[in-house]
Amino acid sequence: MALKNLWEQERSQRLQITAERRQQVNQWKQLTQQELQLQADLLHQELSSFVSSLHNNRNLQQQQFQQEIVERQLEILQIKTDVCQRQQEYRQQRAAKAQALFQDLQNFRAILHKNVWGERIHEQVVAPPPAKTEKLVATVPKWAMSRSGIKTSGFRPAVNTMTRKVPALNADTKSKVQQYIQQAEGATLIEIEEVMGLSRVQTIDILRSLIKQGVLEQRDRQYFIRQQAIS
């Protein structure tokens, strides 16, 4: 009986210890669950705050980007407007410069024509108007175009359809050819022929005569006044 009582006593002690340990484990589990729940709630709150902050930052950045895009578009529009205005100003300036240059060339042509031909005024022959038009087409003689007019206009004057009178070769014609070459600072055979109104044979004869006299010299298909003749 004593052994049985001892076993019963030890058994009750073991059961009590087991119950206490089970209670401790349950308490520890509850505490752990509470701590985990608190940590989870805290992490969830932090995550929600981070997501909200990220969303707000994204919206703010998007608004800033939209504002920058609008500002850039306004700047581009302003630049385009400035460029258009400058282009318009440059066009007006070029037109004014072209008009002034054209006027200067006209004045230079008139001065050169006056220096070469004097005060003599050449009449222009007006051709009859074509059918169904009111414009008058004027045919200008070859000798009415100066060398400067040929160079500035970029084309040669039209040949007069009317029969022209070829001047006879004399000392006055040679003097005019020499004076024209000196004023133009050099001229080609075609330019002399068209400006002076001479034929090809007459022009060649005059140039050969002036070269033999030592008045002219030929360089690169152009005729120039010799420096000795000028001095």
mmCIF file of N, CA and C in Angstrom, residues 118-230:
data_model
loop_
_atom_site.group_PDB
_atom_site.id
_atom_site.type_symbol
_atom_site.label_atom_id
_atom_site.label_comp_id
_atom_site.label_asym_id
_atom_site.label_seq_id
_atom_site.Cartn_x
_atom_site.Cartn_y
_atom_site.Cartn_z
ATOM 1 N N GLY A 118 28.190 108.524 -123.288
ATOM 2 C CA GLY A 118 27.907 109.952 -123.162
ATOM 3 C C GLY A 118 26.441 110.193 -122.875
ATOM 4 N N GLU A 119 25.940 111.354 -123.280
ATOM 5 C CA GLU A 119 24.571 111.758 -122.999
ATOM 6 C C GLU A 119 23.585 111.286 -124.053
ATOM 7 N N ARG A 120 24.054 110.508 -125.054
ATOM 8 C CA ARG A 120 23.156 110.097 -126.125
ATOM 9 C C ARG A 120 22.126 109.108 -125.608
ATOM 10 N N ILE A 121 20.894 109.310 -125.948
ATOM 11 C CA ILE A 121 19.782 108.458 -125.507
ATOM 12 C C ILE A 121 19.359 107.585 -126.674
ATOM 13 N N HIS A 122 19.332 106.282 -126.449
ATOM 14 C CA HIS A 122 18.951 105.346 -127.495
ATOM 15 C C HIS A 122 17.455 105.083 -127.412
ATOM 16 N N GLU A 123 16.822 105.126 -128.544
ATOM 17 C CA GLU A 123 15.389 104.878 -128.588
ATOM 18 C C GLU A 123 15.131 103.384 -128.647
ATOM 19 N N GLN A 124 14.090 102.962 -127.988
ATOM 20 C CA GLN A 124 13.681 101.569 -128.001
ATOM 21 C C GLN A 124 12.595 101.369 -129.044
ATOM 22 N N VAL A 125 12.722 100.288 -129.791
ATOM 23 C CA VAL A 125 11.745 99.973 -130.821
ATOM 24 C C VAL A 125 10.677 99.104 -130.203
ATOM 25 N N VAL A 126 9.434 99.532 -130.274
ATOM 26 C CA VAL A 126 8.314 98.810 -129.677
ATOM 27 C C VAL A 126 7.670 97.959 -130.745
ATOM 28 N N ALA A 127 7.629 96.660 -130.513
ATOM 29 C CA ALA A 127 7.019 95.743 -131.461
ATOM 30 C C ALA A 127 5.508 95.818 -131.343
ATOM 31 N N PRO A 128 4.763 95.455 -132.386
ATOM 32 C CA PRO A 128 3.295 95.474 -132.297
ATOM 33 C C PRO A 128 2.818 94.472 -131.270
ATOM 34 N N PRO A 129 1.730 94.789 -130.549
ATOM 35 C CA PRO A 129 1.252 93.892 -129.486
ATOM 36 C C PRO A 129 0.734 92.597 -130.068
ATOM 37 N N PRO A 130 0.957 91.473 -129.359
ATOM 38 C CA PRO A 130 0.423 90.191 -129.838
ATOM 39 C C PRO A 130 -1.084 90.149 -129.703
ATOM 40 N N ALA A 131 -1.654 89.120 -130.275
ATOM 41 C CA ALA A 131 -3.110 89.000 -130.255
ATOM 42 C C ALA A 131 -3.605 88.724 -128.854
ATOM 43 N N LYS A 132 -4.767 89.333 -128.497
ATOM 44 C CA LYS A 132 -5.453 89.128 -127.221
ATOM 45 C C LYS A 132 -4.573 89.484 -126.041
ATOM 46 N N THR A 133 -3.846 90.559 -126.105
ATOM 47 C CA THR A 133 -3.056 91.031 -124.970
ATOM 48 C C THR A 133 -2.897 92.521 -125.087
ATOM 49 N N GLU A 134 -2.697 93.160 -123.939
ATOM 50 C CA GLU A 134 -2.560 94.602 -123.907
ATOM 51 C C GLU A 134 -1.141 95.035 -123.597
ATOM 52 N N LYS A 135 -0.207 94.076 -123.402
ATOM 53 C CA LYS A 135 1.163 94.423 -123.065
ATOM 54 C C LYS A 135 1.941 94.737 -124.329
ATOM 55 N N LEU A 136 2.846 95.706 -124.227
ATOM 56 C CA LEU A 136 3.726 96.078 -125.318
ATOM 57 C C LEU A 136 5.073 95.431 -125.097
ATOM 58 N N VAL A 137 5.576 94.723 -126.107
ATOM 59 C CA VAL A 137 6.859 94.038 -126.017
ATOM 60 C C VAL A 137 7.889 94.889 -126.716
ATOM 61 N N ALA A 138 8.886 95.363 -125.961
ATOM 62 C CA ALA A 138 9.926 96.224 -126.529
ATOM 63 C C ALA A 138 11.134 95.386 -126.864
ATOM 64 N N THR A 139 11.689 95.594 -128.080
ATOM 65 C CA THR A 139 12.913 94.916 -128.487
ATOM 66 C C THR A 139 14.052 95.899 -128.365
ATOM 67 N N VAL A 140 15.033 95.570 -127.553
ATOM 68 C CA VAL A 140 16.140 96.471 -127.267
ATOM 69 C C VAL A 140 17.305 96.110 -128.158
ATOM 70 N N PRO A 141 17.943 97.067 -128.827
ATOM 71 C CA PRO A 141 19.119 96.766 -129.647
ATOM 72 C C PRO A 141 20.239 96.232 -128.785
ATOM 73 N N LYS A 142 21.155 95.487 -129.417
ATOM 74 C CA LYS A 142 22.261 94.892 -128.680
ATOM 75 C C LYS A 142 23.148 95.945 -128.058
ATOM 76 N N TRP A 143 23.392 97.039 -128.811
ATOM 77 C CA TRP A 143 24.346 98.018 -128.301
ATOM 78 C C TRP A 143 23.786 98.832 -127.157
ATOM 79 N N ALA A 144 22.474 98.663 -126.812
ATOM 80 C CA ALA A 144 21.897 99.411 -125.694
ATOM 81 C C ALA A 144 22.146 98.740 -124.363
ATOM 82 N N MET A 145 22.684 97.506 -124.371
ATOM 83 C CA MET A 145 22.976 96.782 -123.131
ATOM 84 C C MET A 145 24.449 96.923 -122.807
ATOM 85 N N SER A 146 24.747 97.328 -121.565
ATOM 86 C CA SER A 146 26.134 97.442 -121.131
ATOM 87 C C SER A 146 26.617 96.116 -120.588
ATOM 88 N N ARG A 147 27.922 96.013 -120.372
ATOM 89 C CA ARG A 147 28.503 94.775 -119.837
ATOM 90 C C ARG A 147 28.017 94.501 -118.429
ATOM 91 N N SER A 148 27.828 95.562 -117.626
ATOM 92 C CA SER A 148 27.328 95.360 -116.263
ATOM 93 C C SER A 148 25.931 94.786 -116.272
ATOM 94 N N GLY A 149 25.085 95.213 -117.246
ATOM 95 C CA GLY A 149 23.738 94.665 -117.335
ATOM 96 C C GLY A 149 23.754 93.200 -117.673
ATOM 97 N N ILE A 150 24.710 92.776 -118.543
ATOM 98 C CA ILE A 150 24.809 91.356 -118.890
ATOM 99 C C ILE A 150 25.202 90.535 -117.688
ATOM 100 N N LYS A 151 26.182 91.029 -116.886
ATOM 101 C CA LYS A 151 26.666 90.256 -115.739
ATOM 102 C C LYS A 151 25.645 90.190 -114.628
ATOM 103 N N THR A 152 24.968 91.318 -114.330
ATOM 104 C CA THR A 152 24.027 91.334 -113.205
ATOM 105 C C THR A 152 22.759 90.585 -113.517
ATOM 106 N N SER A 153 22.257 90.653 -114.746
ATOM 107 C CA SER A 153 21.004 89.983 -115.071
ATOM 108 C C SER A 153 21.183 88.499 -115.269
ATOM 109 N N GLY A 154 22.393 88.039 -115.619
ATOM 110 C CA GLY A 154 22.626 86.611 -115.766
ATOM 111 C C GLY A 154 22.226 86.077 -117.121
ATOM 112 N N PHE A 155 21.773 86.914 -118.071
ATOM 113 C CA PHE A 155 21.425 86.462 -119.406
ATOM 114 C C PHE A 155 21.792 87.547 -120.404
ATOM 115 N N ARG A 156 21.881 87.155 -121.640
ATOM 116 C CA ARG A 156 22.252 88.098 -122.683
ATOM 117 C C ARG A 156 21.008 88.765 -123.237
ATOM 118 N N PRO A 157 21.119 89.981 -123.707
ATOM 119 C CA PRO A 157 19.955 90.674 -124.266
ATOM 120 C C PRO A 157 19.458 89.988 -125.521
ATOM 121 N N ALA A 158 18.162 90.087 -125.726
ATOM 122 C CA ALA A 158 17.567 89.468 -126.899
ATOM 123 C C ALA A 158 18.015 90.192 -128.164
ATOM 124 N N VAL A 159 18.175 89.430 -129.213
ATOM 125 C CA VAL A 159 18.614 90.009 -130.482
ATOM 126 C C VAL A 159 17.457 90.762 -131.105
ATOM 127 N N ASN A 160 17.713 91.949 -131.568
ATOM 128 C CA ASN A 160 16.673 92.769 -132.182
ATOM 129 C C ASN A 160 16.228 92.124 -133.487
ATOM 130 N N THR A 161 14.927 91.965 -133.603
ATOM 131 C CA THR A 161 14.397 91.338 -134.807
ATOM 132 C C THR A 161 14.460 92.268 -136.010
ATOM 133 N N MET A 162 14.584 93.585 -135.754
ATOM 134 C CA MET A 162 14.669 94.544 -136.854
ATOM 135 C C MET A 162 16.087 94.572 -137.410
ATOM 136 N N THR A 163 16.234 94.945 -138.621
ATOM 137 C CA THR A 163 17.546 95.019 -139.265
ATOM 138 C C THR A 163 18.311 96.194 -138.691
ATOM 139 N N ARG A 164 19.526 95.906 -138.158
ATOM 140 C CA ARG A 164 20.323 96.967 -137.580
ATOM 141 C C ARG A 164 21.400 97.390 -138.568
ATOM 142 N N LYS A 165 21.814 98.593 -138.411
ATOM 143 C CA LYS A 165 22.846 99.145 -139.276
ATOM 144 C C LYS A 165 24.192 98.954 -138.612
ATOM 145 N N VAL A 166 25.084 98.195 -139.240
ATOM 146 C CA VAL A 166 26.405 97.919 -138.692
ATOM 147 C C VAL A 166 27.291 99.119 -138.934
ATOM 148 N N PRO A 167 27.881 99.712 -137.878
ATOM 149 C CA PRO A 167 28.721 100.888 -138.080
ATOM 150 C C PRO A 167 29.983 100.539 -138.846
ATOM 151 N N ALA A 168 30.440 101.498 -139.606
ATOM 152 C CA ALA A 168 31.664 101.295 -140.383
ATOM 153 C C ALA A 168 32.871 101.386 -139.464
ATOM 154 N N LEU A 169 33.932 100.659 -139.853
ATOM 155 C CA LEU A 169 35.150 100.650 -139.055
ATOM 156 C C LEU A 169 35.917 101.941 -139.298
ATOM 157 N N ASN A 170 36.200 102.654 -138.217
ATOM 158 C CA ASN A 170 37.000 103.866 -138.310
ATOM 159 C C ASN A 170 37.703 104.066 -136.977
ATOM 160 N N ALA A 171 38.445 105.154 -136.872
ATOM 161 C CA ALA A 171 39.193 105.439 -135.648
ATOM 162 C C ALA A 171 38.254 105.679 -134.478
ATOM 163 N N ASP A 172 37.074 106.264 -134.747
ATOM 164 C CA ASP A 172 36.120 106.520 -133.659
ATOM 165 C C ASP A 172 35.599 105.212 -133.070
ATOM 166 N N THR A 173 35.341 104.220 -133.944
ATOM 167 C CA THR A 173 34.871 102.915 -133.454
ATOM 168 C C THR A 173 35.938 102.238 -132.607
ATOM 169 N N LYS A 174 37.188 102.273 -133.054
ATOM 170 C CA LYS A 174 38.273 101.696 -132.264
ATOM 171 C C LYS A 174 38.408 102.406 -130.923
ATOM 172 N N SER A 175 38.249 103.721 -130.939
ATOM 173 C CA SER A 175 38.355 104.482 -129.692
ATOM 174 C C SER A 175 37.241 104.102 -128.725
ATOM 175 N N LYS A 176 36.029 103.894 -129.260
ATOM 176 C CA LYS A 176 34.915 103.497 -128.396
ATOM 177 C C LYS A 176 35.135 102.099 -127.817
ATOM 178 N N VAL A 177 35.657 101.180 -128.645
ATOM 179 C CA VAL A 177 35.954 99.834 -128.146
ATOM 180 C C VAL A 177 37.004 99.896 -127.049
ATOM 181 N N GLN A 178 38.056 100.673 -127.289
ATOM 182 C CA GLN A 178 39.112 100.822 -126.280
ATOM 183 C C GLN A 178 38.560 101.445 -125.001
ATOM 184 N N GLN A 179 37.703 102.467 -125.147
ATOM 185 C CA GLN A 179 37.125 103.127 -123.971
ATOM 186 C C GLN A 179 36.211 102.172 -123.202
ATOM 187 N N TYR A 180 35.429 101.359 -123.924
ATOM 188 C CA TYR A 180 34.544 100.404 -123.250
ATOM 189 C C TYR A 180 35.342 99.362 -122.465
ATOM 190 N N ILE A 181 36.403 98.815 -123.071
ATOM 191 C CA ILE A 181 37.220 97.812 -122.381
ATOM 192 C C ILE A 181 37.881 98.417 -121.153
ATOM 193 N N GLN A 182 38.309 99.672 -121.261
ATOM 194 C CA GLN A 182 38.940 100.331 -120.116
ATOM 195 C C GLN A 182 37.930 100.573 -118.997
ATOM 196 N N GLN A 183 36.710 101.006 -119.347
ATOM 197 C CA GLN A 183 35.687 101.247 -118.332
ATOM 198 C C GLN A 183 35.225 99.936 -117.683
ATOM 199 N N ALA A 184 35.100 98.866 -118.490
ATOM 200 C CA ALA A 184 34.633 97.581 -117.962
ATOM 201 C C ALA A 184 35.736 96.784 -117.292
ATOM 202 N N GLU A 185 36.993 97.266 -117.386
ATOM 203 C CA GLU A 185 38.139 96.561 -116.799
ATOM 204 C C GLU A 185 38.255 95.142 -117.340
ATOM 205 N N GLY A 186 38.114 95.025 -118.647
ATOM 206 C CA GLY A 186 38.244 93.734 -119.299
ATOM 207 C C GLY A 186 36.923 93.264 -119.869
ATOM 208 N N ALA A 187 36.956 92.652 -121.060
ATOM 209 C CA ALA A 187 35.732 92.178 -121.699
ATOM 210 C C ALA A 187 36.083 91.045 -122.643
ATOM 211 N N THR A 188 35.089 90.184 -122.908
ATOM 212 C CA THR A 188 35.269 89.083 -123.844
ATOM 213 C C THR A 188 34.850 89.521 -125.243
ATOM 214 N N LEU A 189 35.142 88.657 -126.214
ATOM 215 C CA LEU A 189 34.804 88.964 -127.602
ATOM 216 C C LEU A 189 33.297 89.102 -127.787
ATOM 217 N N ILE A 190 32.540 88.207 -127.156
ATOM 218 C CA ILE A 190 31.076 88.235 -127.312
ATOM 219 C C ILE A 190 30.495 89.493 -126.681
ATOM 220 N N GLU A 191 31.015 89.885 -125.506
ATOM 221 C CA GLU A 191 30.514 91.092 -124.845
ATOM 222 C C GLU A 191 30.785 92.332 -125.682
ATOM 223 N N ILE A 192 31.990 92.425 -126.229
ATOM 224 C CA ILE A 192 32.316 93.590 -127.071
ATOM 225 C C ILE A 192 31.436 93.606 -128.308
ATOM 226 N N GLU A 193 31.240 92.432 -128.890
ATOM 227 C CA GLU A 193 30.424 92.341 -130.104
ATOM 228 C C GLU A 193 28.985 92.771 -129.841
ATOM 229 N N GLU A 194 28.407 92.315 -128.732
ATOM 230 C CA GLU A 194 27.005 92.617 -128.452
ATOM 231 C C GLU A 194 26.811 94.050 -127.964
ATOM 232 N N VAL A 195 27.740 94.540 -127.132
ATOM 233 C CA VAL A 195 27.586 95.898 -126.607
ATOM 234 C C VAL A 195 27.823 96.939 -127.693
ATOM 235 N N MET A 196 28.835 96.735 -128.515
ATOM 236 C CA MET A 196 29.173 97.722 -129.540
ATOM 237 C C MET A 196 28.324 97.576 -130.797
ATOM 238 N N GLY A 197 27.613 96.452 -130.940
ATOM 239 C CA GLY A 197 26.776 96.268 -132.121
ATOM 240 C C GLY A 197 27.571 95.974 -133.376
ATOM 241 N N LEU A 198 28.708 95.299 -133.239
ATOM 242 C CA LEU A 198 29.568 94.978 -134.370
ATOM 243 C C LEU A 198 29.382 93.522 -134.764
ATOM 244 N N SER A 199 29.811 93.210 -135.970
ATOM 245 C CA SER A 199 29.811 91.819 -136.393
ATOM 246 C C SER A 199 31.048 91.128 -135.842
ATOM 247 N N ARG A 200 31.074 89.800 -135.966
ATOM 248 C CA ARG A 200 32.205 89.047 -135.444
ATOM 249 C C ARG A 200 33.500 89.414 -136.175
ATOM 250 N N VAL A 201 33.422 89.560 -137.489
ATOM 251 C CA VAL A 201 34.620 89.881 -138.277
ATOM 252 C C VAL A 201 35.136 91.267 -137.921
ATOM 253 N N GLN A 202 34.214 92.247 -137.802
ATOM 254 C CA GLN A 202 34.633 93.605 -137.462
ATOM 255 C C GLN A 202 35.258 93.663 -136.072
ATOM 256 N N THR A 203 34.651 92.938 -135.122
ATOM 257 C CA THR A 203 35.192 92.940 -133.761
ATOM 258 C C THR A 203 36.589 92.343 -133.724
ATOM 259 N N ILE A 204 36.782 91.229 -134.444
ATOM 260 C CA ILE A 204 38.106 90.588 -134.466
ATOM 261 C C ILE A 204 39.138 91.497 -135.120
ATOM 262 N N ASP A 205 38.749 92.173 -136.204
ATOM 263 C CA ASP A 205 39.690 93.076 -136.877
ATOM 264 C C ASP A 205 40.117 94.215 -135.960
ATOM 265 N N ILE A 206 39.148 94.798 -135.222
ATOM 266 C CA ILE A 206 39.480 95.912 -134.323
ATOM 267 C C ILE A 206 40.394 95.433 -133.198
ATOM 268 N N LEU A 207 40.080 94.264 -132.612
ATOM 269 C CA LEU A 207 40.900 93.751 -131.515
ATOM 270 C C LEU A 207 42.314 93.422 -131.989
ATOM 271 N N ARG A 208 42.434 92.822 -133.177
ATOM 272 C CA ARG A 208 43.768 92.527 -133.714
ATOM 273 C C ARG A 208 44.561 93.810 -133.931
ATOM 274 N N SER A 209 43.869 94.826 -134.450
ATOM 275 C CA SER A 209 44.554 96.091 -134.706
ATOM 276 C C SER A 209 45.041 96.725 -133.406
ATOM 277 N N LEU A 210 44.191 96.699 -132.366
ATOM 278 C CA LEU A 210 44.589 97.291 -131.084
ATOM 279 C C LEU A 210 45.696 96.479 -130.409
ATOM 280 N N ILE A 211 45.671 95.150 -130.587
ATOM 281 C CA ILE A 211 46.749 94.327 -130.020
ATOM 282 C C ILE A 211 48.069 94.612 -130.724
ATOM 283 N N LYS A 212 48.032 94.753 -132.059
ATOM 284 C CA LYS A 212 49.253 95.071 -132.805
ATOM 285 C C LYS A 212 49.803 96.435 -132.406
ATOM 286 N N GLN A 213 48.899 97.369 -132.094
ATOM 287 C CA GLN A 213 49.345 98.697 -131.680
ATOM 288 C C GLN A 213 49.872 98.709 -130.242
ATOM 289 N N GLY A 214 49.723 97.584 -129.529
ATOM 290 C CA GLY A 214 50.199 97.519 -128.154
ATOM 291 C C GLY A 214 49.243 98.120 -127.140
ATOM 292 N N VAL A 215 47.986 98.352 -127.560
ATOM 293 C CA VAL A 215 47.005 98.946 -126.646
ATOM 294 C C VAL A 215 46.331 97.872 -125.794
ATOM 295 N N LEU A 216 46.048 96.702 -126.404
ATOM 296 C CA LEU A 216 45.336 95.634 -125.703
ATOM 297 C C LEU A 216 46.257 94.443 -125.497
ATOM 298 N N GLU A 217 45.828 93.584 -124.553
ATOM 299 C CA GLU A 217 46.447 92.283 -124.343
ATOM 300 C C GLU A 217 45.347 91.284 -124.006
ATOM 301 N N GLN A 218 45.558 90.021 -124.384
ATOM 302 C CA GLN A 218 44.547 88.984 -124.199
ATOM 303 C C GLN A 218 45.005 88.015 -123.120
ATOM 304 N N ARG A 219 44.087 87.775 -122.134
ATOM 305 C CA ARG A 219 44.343 86.815 -121.063
ATOM 306 C C ARG A 219 43.055 86.060 -120.768
ATOM 307 N N ASP A 220 43.115 84.732 -120.865
ATOM 308 C CA ASP A 220 41.955 83.880 -120.538
ATOM 309 C C ASP A 220 40.717 84.298 -121.323
ATOM 310 N N ARG A 221 40.874 84.474 -122.627
ATOM 311 C CA ARG A 221 39.765 84.816 -123.527
ATOM 312 C C ARG A 221 39.132 86.164 -123.202
ATOM 313 N N GLN A 222 39.844 87.018 -122.497
ATOM 314 C CA GLN A 222 39.390 88.371 -122.218
ATOM 315 C C GLN A 222 40.449 89.355 -122.677
ATOM 316 N N TYR A 223 39.990 90.539 -123.010
ATOM 317 C CA TYR A 223 40.879 91.580 -123.513
ATOM 318 C C TYR A 223 40.963 92.693 -122.481
ATOM 319 N N PHE A 224 42.193 93.128 -122.196
ATOM 320 C CA PHE A 224 42.447 94.146 -121.189
ATOM 321 C C PHE A 224 43.330 95.241 -121.800
ATOM 322 N N ILE A 225 43.234 96.428 -121.213
ATOM 323 C CA ILE A 225 44.097 97.535 -121.612
ATOM 324 C C ILE A 225 45.467 97.327 -120.977
ATOM 325 N N ARG A 226 46.519 97.457 -121.765
ATOM 326 C CA ARG A 226 47.866 97.329 -121.221
ATOM 327 C C ARG A 226 48.145 98.458 -120.236
ATOM 328 N N GLN A 227 48.893 98.130 -119.201
ATOM 329 C CA GLN A 227 49.240 99.134 -118.197
ATOM 330 C C GLN A 227 50.076 100.255 -118.802
ATOM 331 N N GLN A 228 50.940 99.910 -119.751
ATOM 332 C CA GLN A 228 51.760 100.936 -120.390
ATOM 333 C C GLN A 228 50.892 101.910 -121.173
ATOM 334 N N ALA A 229 49.830 101.364 -121.807
ATOM 335 C CA ALA A 229 48.947 102.238 -122.581
ATOM 336 C C ALA A 229 48.167 103.165 -121.672
ATOM 337 N N ILE A 230 47.791 102.650 -120.454
ATOM 338 C CA ILE A 230 47.051 103.499 -119.508
ATOM 339 C C ILE A 230 47.935 104.594 -118.968
#
